[in-house]
Amino acid sequence: MRYSRLLVAIFALLMPQLQLSAQIGGRGVYDFVNAPVTARVAALGGLAAPIDDGDINLALFNPALINASMSNQLNLSYVDYYADINFGSVQYAHDFNKIGSFAAGLQYYNYGSFDYADEGGNRDGQFSAADYVFVLGWGRQLDSSFSIGANAKFIGSAYESYNSYGLAVDVAGTYRTRSGWLMSLTARNIGREMKSFLPGEASAMPFSMQFGVSKRLDHVPFRVMVIYDQLQRWDLTYESSYNNSNTDPISGDKNTKAGFEKFGDQLMRHMLVGGEFYIGKNLSLRASYNYRRRQEMKLTDRAGMVGFSWGLGIRISKFNISYARAAYHIIGSPNYLTITTNLNSFSRK
């Protein structure tokens, strides 16, 4: 009963955020905090993966997964993004027994250098642009079935002489059934912009709620995962003025969806499906599919692999190495590389 009351209290605190922040990408500030920076998260679709196997890579998106088995884990990640944009992150976890387990991380998004130029194209020096996030996460196992966690985040942006910073928190709860199912509810980016780029123009945070389930199958070395994204908003349809795929070429009328077709399209825009296939103890293959990403980012006459993500994880000696690619557009796919180790493995026995 005490856990039920705790969940009710958490949702009561979230209700104002649900009403004020029912928005998706492109309508707020700091949307980069939703970009995955570790290879495993990217391969599994870039959301709060409900997988509890002691991997620190999943902790920044789902703090309820932070536990004692992550203690002294260290990871380094690098992302080769589009247009010479680079991401990087470092994470470390430590367990403090009675008060719970903690994980800290620093993420850095480097957009490179830009030229100062006047109306005539005359160049006069350069400036840079970057975003960064410092995360401190806490997780605690309440019993064999239920765990909770929270992240506190300091978010900053520096574009030329313009600066902004904000504070946000994530809260999450995870429940494990006796049959091996794992269910996780996560509320991300609850907070506000403390200092805006321009006075009096503070923007909303990219708040989202996600519910996910996963299960490692009993007789097959495979884990299946399904995530329902953006619980706080039903209609995620995005109509671009540059997309003419839904326009009749003769009459110019919009071919709008209705009835079950419209319901199915809107439902699928919330869904992410993925899985991991395990080959022995040292190799795993990962893949996922994001319907909304595919609908929003594909070209009218060519979709390619847009919406799909894939990758692998391999254990070599004391290191876990993960690699992933995520197809956001047909022009190419970012590359993600993560190296994880446990510092305890280097201590002498």
XYZ file of C-alpha atoms in Angstrom:
349
model
C 0.000 0.000 0.000
C 2.814 2.417 0.809
C 4.165 2.069 -2.762
C 0.732 2.769 -4.201
C 0.516 5.947 -2.144
C 3.973 6.936 -3.346
C 2.910 6.557 -6.981
C -0.234 8.605 -6.365
C 1.858 11.364 -4.791
C 4.258 11.390 -7.739
C 1.433 11.682 -10.262
C -0.174 14.464 -8.226
C 3.074 16.407 -8.480
C 3.236 15.738 -12.215
C -0.264 16.936 -13.082
C 0.675 20.645 -13.417
C 3.568 19.639 -15.660
C 1.241 17.559 -17.818
C -0.991 20.558 -18.385
C 1.766 23.108 -18.986
C 4.202 20.998 -20.991
C 2.119 18.918 -23.380
C 4.504 19.663 -26.208
C 6.951 17.772 -28.382
C 10.170 18.526 -30.218
C 10.577 21.930 -31.818
C 8.189 23.686 -29.421
C 10.494 24.156 -26.449
C 14.082 24.690 -25.413
C 16.927 22.211 -24.757
C 15.510 19.506 -27.003
C 19.046 18.122 -27.305
C 18.590 16.457 -23.889
C 16.457 13.856 -25.690
C 19.262 12.934 -28.089
C 20.824 9.590 -27.101
C 24.532 9.786 -26.351
C 25.277 6.111 -25.663
C 25.345 3.410 -28.313
C 23.008 0.972 -26.586
C 20.290 3.570 -26.017
C 20.630 4.720 -29.641
C 20.335 1.167 -30.997
C 17.196 0.634 -28.906
C 15.492 3.736 -30.279
C 16.686 6.576 -28.049
C 14.031 6.337 -25.316
C 13.984 5.117 -21.693
C 14.616 1.425 -22.328
C 13.027 -0.773 -19.610
C 15.958 -3.186 -19.287
C 17.393 -3.985 -15.869
C 20.728 -5.738 -16.361
C 23.085 -3.442 -14.450
C 24.191 -1.308 -17.405
C 25.015 2.321 -16.586
C 24.345 3.252 -20.225
C 20.595 3.098 -19.558
C 20.638 5.113 -16.323
C 20.563 8.648 -17.737
C 17.255 7.956 -19.492
C 15.717 5.781 -16.757
C 17.055 6.513 -13.246
C 14.961 3.750 -11.658
C 17.492 1.332 -13.172
C 20.377 2.743 -11.095
C 21.357 0.038 -8.596
C 24.259 -1.464 -6.679
C 25.356 -3.690 -9.580
C 26.474 -0.540 -11.441
C 28.849 0.514 -8.665
C 32.223 1.668 -10.038
C 31.104 1.387 -13.652
C 32.648 3.981 -15.937
C 31.757 4.650 -19.544
C 32.846 6.948 -22.331
C 30.722 7.663 -25.399
C 31.298 9.467 -28.658
C 28.779 10.328 -31.380
C 29.769 11.277 -34.914
C 26.650 13.220 -35.870
C 25.655 15.112 -39.018
C 27.565 18.086 -40.472
C 30.663 17.641 -38.282
C 28.579 17.888 -35.103
C 29.993 15.771 -32.275
C 28.529 14.537 -29.003
C 30.401 13.124 -26.049
C 29.605 11.838 -22.585
C 31.212 10.312 -19.515
C 29.307 8.485 -16.763
C 30.240 6.953 -13.425
C 28.190 5.127 -10.781
C 28.759 4.268 -7.136
C 26.682 2.522 -4.490
C 26.296 3.981 -0.996
C 24.496 1.070 0.654
C 21.583 2.342 2.752
C 20.956 5.642 0.956
C 20.976 4.071 -2.503
C 23.083 4.152 -5.642
C 24.217 7.249 -7.505
C 25.282 7.908 -11.081
C 26.848 11.088 -12.429
C 27.268 12.064 -16.046
C 28.464 14.905 -18.213
C 27.203 15.299 -21.792
C 28.684 17.712 -24.294
C 27.292 18.685 -27.698
C 29.775 20.499 -29.942
C 28.400 22.181 -33.065
C 31.764 23.437 -34.307
C 32.960 26.866 -35.412
C 31.061 29.408 -37.495
C 32.264 32.436 -39.438
C 31.283 35.995 -38.657
C 30.250 37.623 -41.948
C 28.559 40.840 -43.026
C 25.923 41.364 -45.717
C 28.606 41.356 -48.397
C 30.034 38.020 -47.314
C 33.184 39.496 -45.794
C 34.417 37.264 -42.999
C 35.735 38.599 -39.727
C 36.606 35.893 -37.215
C 34.739 32.892 -35.858
C 32.457 31.885 -33.001
C 31.397 28.566 -31.508
C 28.182 26.925 -30.314
C 27.748 24.173 -27.748
C 25.305 22.584 -25.320
C 26.077 20.661 -22.157
C 24.254 18.709 -19.457
C 25.442 17.624 -16.020
C 23.338 14.826 -14.532
C 23.294 13.433 -11.007
C 21.072 10.391 -10.664
C 19.873 8.344 -7.708
C 18.188 4.960 -7.602
C 16.948 2.679 -4.850
C 15.564 -0.848 -4.776
C 12.523 -0.792 -2.461
C 11.958 -4.534 -2.611
C 12.477 -7.430 -5.008
C 9.829 -6.063 -7.370
C 9.854 -2.286 -7.178
C 12.547 0.374 -7.612
C 12.488 4.148 -7.988
C 14.939 6.759 -9.168
C 15.453 10.399 -10.054
C 17.870 12.509 -12.073
C 18.739 16.140 -11.377
C 20.047 17.977 -14.445
C 21.824 21.261 -14.971
C 21.448 22.220 -18.638
C 23.371 24.934 -20.434
C 23.759 26.405 -23.912
C 26.365 28.825 -25.258
C 25.860 30.178 -28.790
C 28.299 32.967 -29.661
C 27.627 35.636 -26.980
C 24.176 34.238 -26.093
C 23.829 31.961 -23.082
C 21.042 30.047 -21.414
C 20.765 27.580 -18.567
C 18.023 25.609 -16.870
C 17.252 22.981 -14.252
C 15.257 19.793 -14.718
C 14.560 16.470 -13.047
C 13.529 13.024 -14.227
C 11.559 10.616 -12.029
C 10.960 6.947 -12.722
C 9.565 3.771 -11.238
C 10.165 0.184 -12.324
C 8.198 -2.960 -11.479
C 9.310 -6.554 -12.053
C 6.812 -9.394 -12.239
C 7.469 -12.955 -11.130
C 7.143 -14.114 -14.724
C 10.045 -11.924 -15.846
C 8.252 -8.907 -17.289
C 9.690 -5.504 -16.467
C 7.501 -2.386 -16.603
C 8.816 1.136 -16.285
C 7.182 4.567 -16.109
C 9.398 7.601 -16.650
C 8.700 11.338 -16.550
C 11.549 13.296 -18.111
C 12.603 16.948 -18.115
C 10.375 18.379 -15.406
C 11.768 21.857 -14.911
C 12.233 25.291 -16.369
C 14.654 27.545 -18.176
C 16.300 29.692 -15.484
C 18.076 32.113 -17.807
C 16.870 32.527 -21.386
C 18.880 33.634 -24.402
C 16.882 36.858 -24.488
C 15.240 38.539 -21.471
C 11.581 37.674 -20.989
C 11.536 34.868 -23.567
C 11.793 31.736 -21.425
C 10.616 28.576 -23.199
C 9.094 25.309 -22.016
C 11.157 22.213 -21.324
C 10.810 19.170 -23.628
C 8.743 17.277 -21.047
C 7.702 13.722 -21.865
C 6.286 10.642 -20.170
C 7.131 7.146 -21.332
C 5.838 3.713 -20.381
C 7.791 0.661 -21.428
C 7.742 -3.099 -20.986
C 10.349 -5.722 -21.761
C 10.922 -9.415 -21.253
C 13.763 -11.786 -21.928
C 12.168 -14.859 -23.435
C 12.491 -18.119 -21.544
C 13.628 -20.476 -24.289
C 15.096 -18.084 -26.860
C 18.120 -15.792 -26.284
C 16.080 -12.722 -27.149
C 14.652 -9.754 -25.270
C 11.596 -7.956 -26.649
C 10.818 -4.342 -25.764
C 7.871 -1.999 -26.408
C 7.719 1.661 -25.344
C 4.759 4.033 -25.474
C 6.172 7.558 -25.795
C 4.561 10.942 -25.023
C 1.858 9.768 -22.635
C 0.898 13.377 -21.960
C -0.267 14.087 -25.512
C -2.373 12.026 -27.913
C -2.031 13.740 -31.288
C 1.637 13.782 -32.339
C 0.915 14.395 -36.021
C 3.330 16.787 -37.658
C 2.388 18.295 -41.013
C 5.238 19.894 -42.939
C 4.539 22.500 -45.614
C 7.306 20.850 -47.660
C 5.675 17.414 -47.638
C 3.212 16.989 -50.508
C 2.692 13.251 -50.133
C -0.838 13.785 -48.742
C -1.893 16.302 -51.408
C -3.887 15.378 -54.508
C -1.703 16.398 -57.503
C -4.752 17.459 -59.571
C -7.157 19.127 -57.140
C -4.617 20.215 -54.545
C -6.877 18.901 -51.769
C -5.430 17.271 -48.665
C -5.925 13.515 -48.418
C -6.587 13.403 -44.684
C -6.894 10.171 -42.739
C -10.112 9.369 -40.898
C -11.668 6.697 -38.732
C -9.601 3.640 -37.873
C -6.800 4.663 -40.238
C -6.378 7.962 -38.377
C -6.564 6.232 -34.991
C -3.991 3.639 -36.039
C -1.602 6.276 -37.360
C -1.844 8.364 -34.197
C -1.404 5.306 -31.974
C 1.662 4.105 -33.874
C 3.310 7.523 -33.555
C 3.643 6.755 -29.846
C 5.107 3.287 -30.300
C 8.701 2.105 -30.312
C 9.499 -1.588 -30.700
C 12.909 -3.136 -30.288
C 14.865 -6.093 -29.085
C 18.205 -7.676 -28.349
C 19.474 -11.049 -29.565
C 22.169 -12.644 -27.418
C 24.880 -14.779 -28.998
C 26.634 -16.379 -26.071
C 27.709 -14.247 -23.118
C 29.909 -11.789 -24.995
C 27.921 -10.653 -28.037
C 24.494 -9.090 -28.493
C 22.711 -7.684 -31.541
C 20.213 -4.825 -31.139
C 17.579 -3.191 -33.303
C 14.497 -0.981 -33.007
C 11.852 0.762 -35.095
C 10.327 4.192 -34.464
C 7.200 4.772 -36.577
C 6.897 8.491 -35.780
C 10.493 9.194 -36.736
C 9.946 7.444 -40.049
C 6.756 9.381 -40.839
C 8.309 12.737 -39.975
C 11.755 12.316 -41.540
C 11.274 10.204 -44.675
C 11.192 11.740 -48.128
C 7.984 11.565 -50.137
C 9.410 9.238 -52.784
C 12.099 7.515 -50.768
C 12.073 6.270 -47.188
C 15.117 4.018 -47.003
C 15.882 2.816 -43.474
C 14.596 5.986 -41.808
C 13.102 5.112 -38.414
C 15.287 2.052 -37.863
C 18.210 1.830 -35.457
C 20.621 -1.037 -34.980
C 23.845 -1.943 -33.268
C 25.827 -4.511 -31.337
C 27.579 -4.991 -28.037
C 30.683 -7.088 -27.512
C 32.650 -7.904 -24.394
C 36.434 -8.035 -24.776
C 38.372 -8.805 -21.614
C 37.374 -6.135 -19.063
C 35.598 -3.860 -21.527
C 32.115 -3.748 -23.032
C 32.168 -2.061 -26.431
C 28.922 -0.964 -28.069
C 28.365 0.454 -31.531
C 25.156 1.736 -33.124
C 23.719 3.573 -36.086
C 20.377 5.392 -36.142
C 18.719 6.326 -39.441
C 17.179 9.780 -39.009
C 17.378 10.675 -42.703
C 18.439 9.088 -45.984
C 21.484 11.383 -46.210
C 23.186 9.229 -43.600
C 23.151 7.795 -40.106
C 25.072 8.984 -37.041
C 27.649 6.621 -35.547
C 27.629 5.892 -31.812
C 30.527 4.313 -29.910
C 30.533 3.514 -26.186
C 33.176 1.831 -24.045
C 32.173 0.649 -20.570
C 34.189 -0.984 -17.827
C 33.962 -1.658 -14.116
C 36.918 -0.239 -12.216
C 36.635 -3.084 -9.701
C 37.902 -5.459 -12.389
C 41.285 -3.705 -12.338
C 41.840 -4.084 -8.606
C 44.125 -6.819 -7.405
C 42.474 -9.732 -5.657
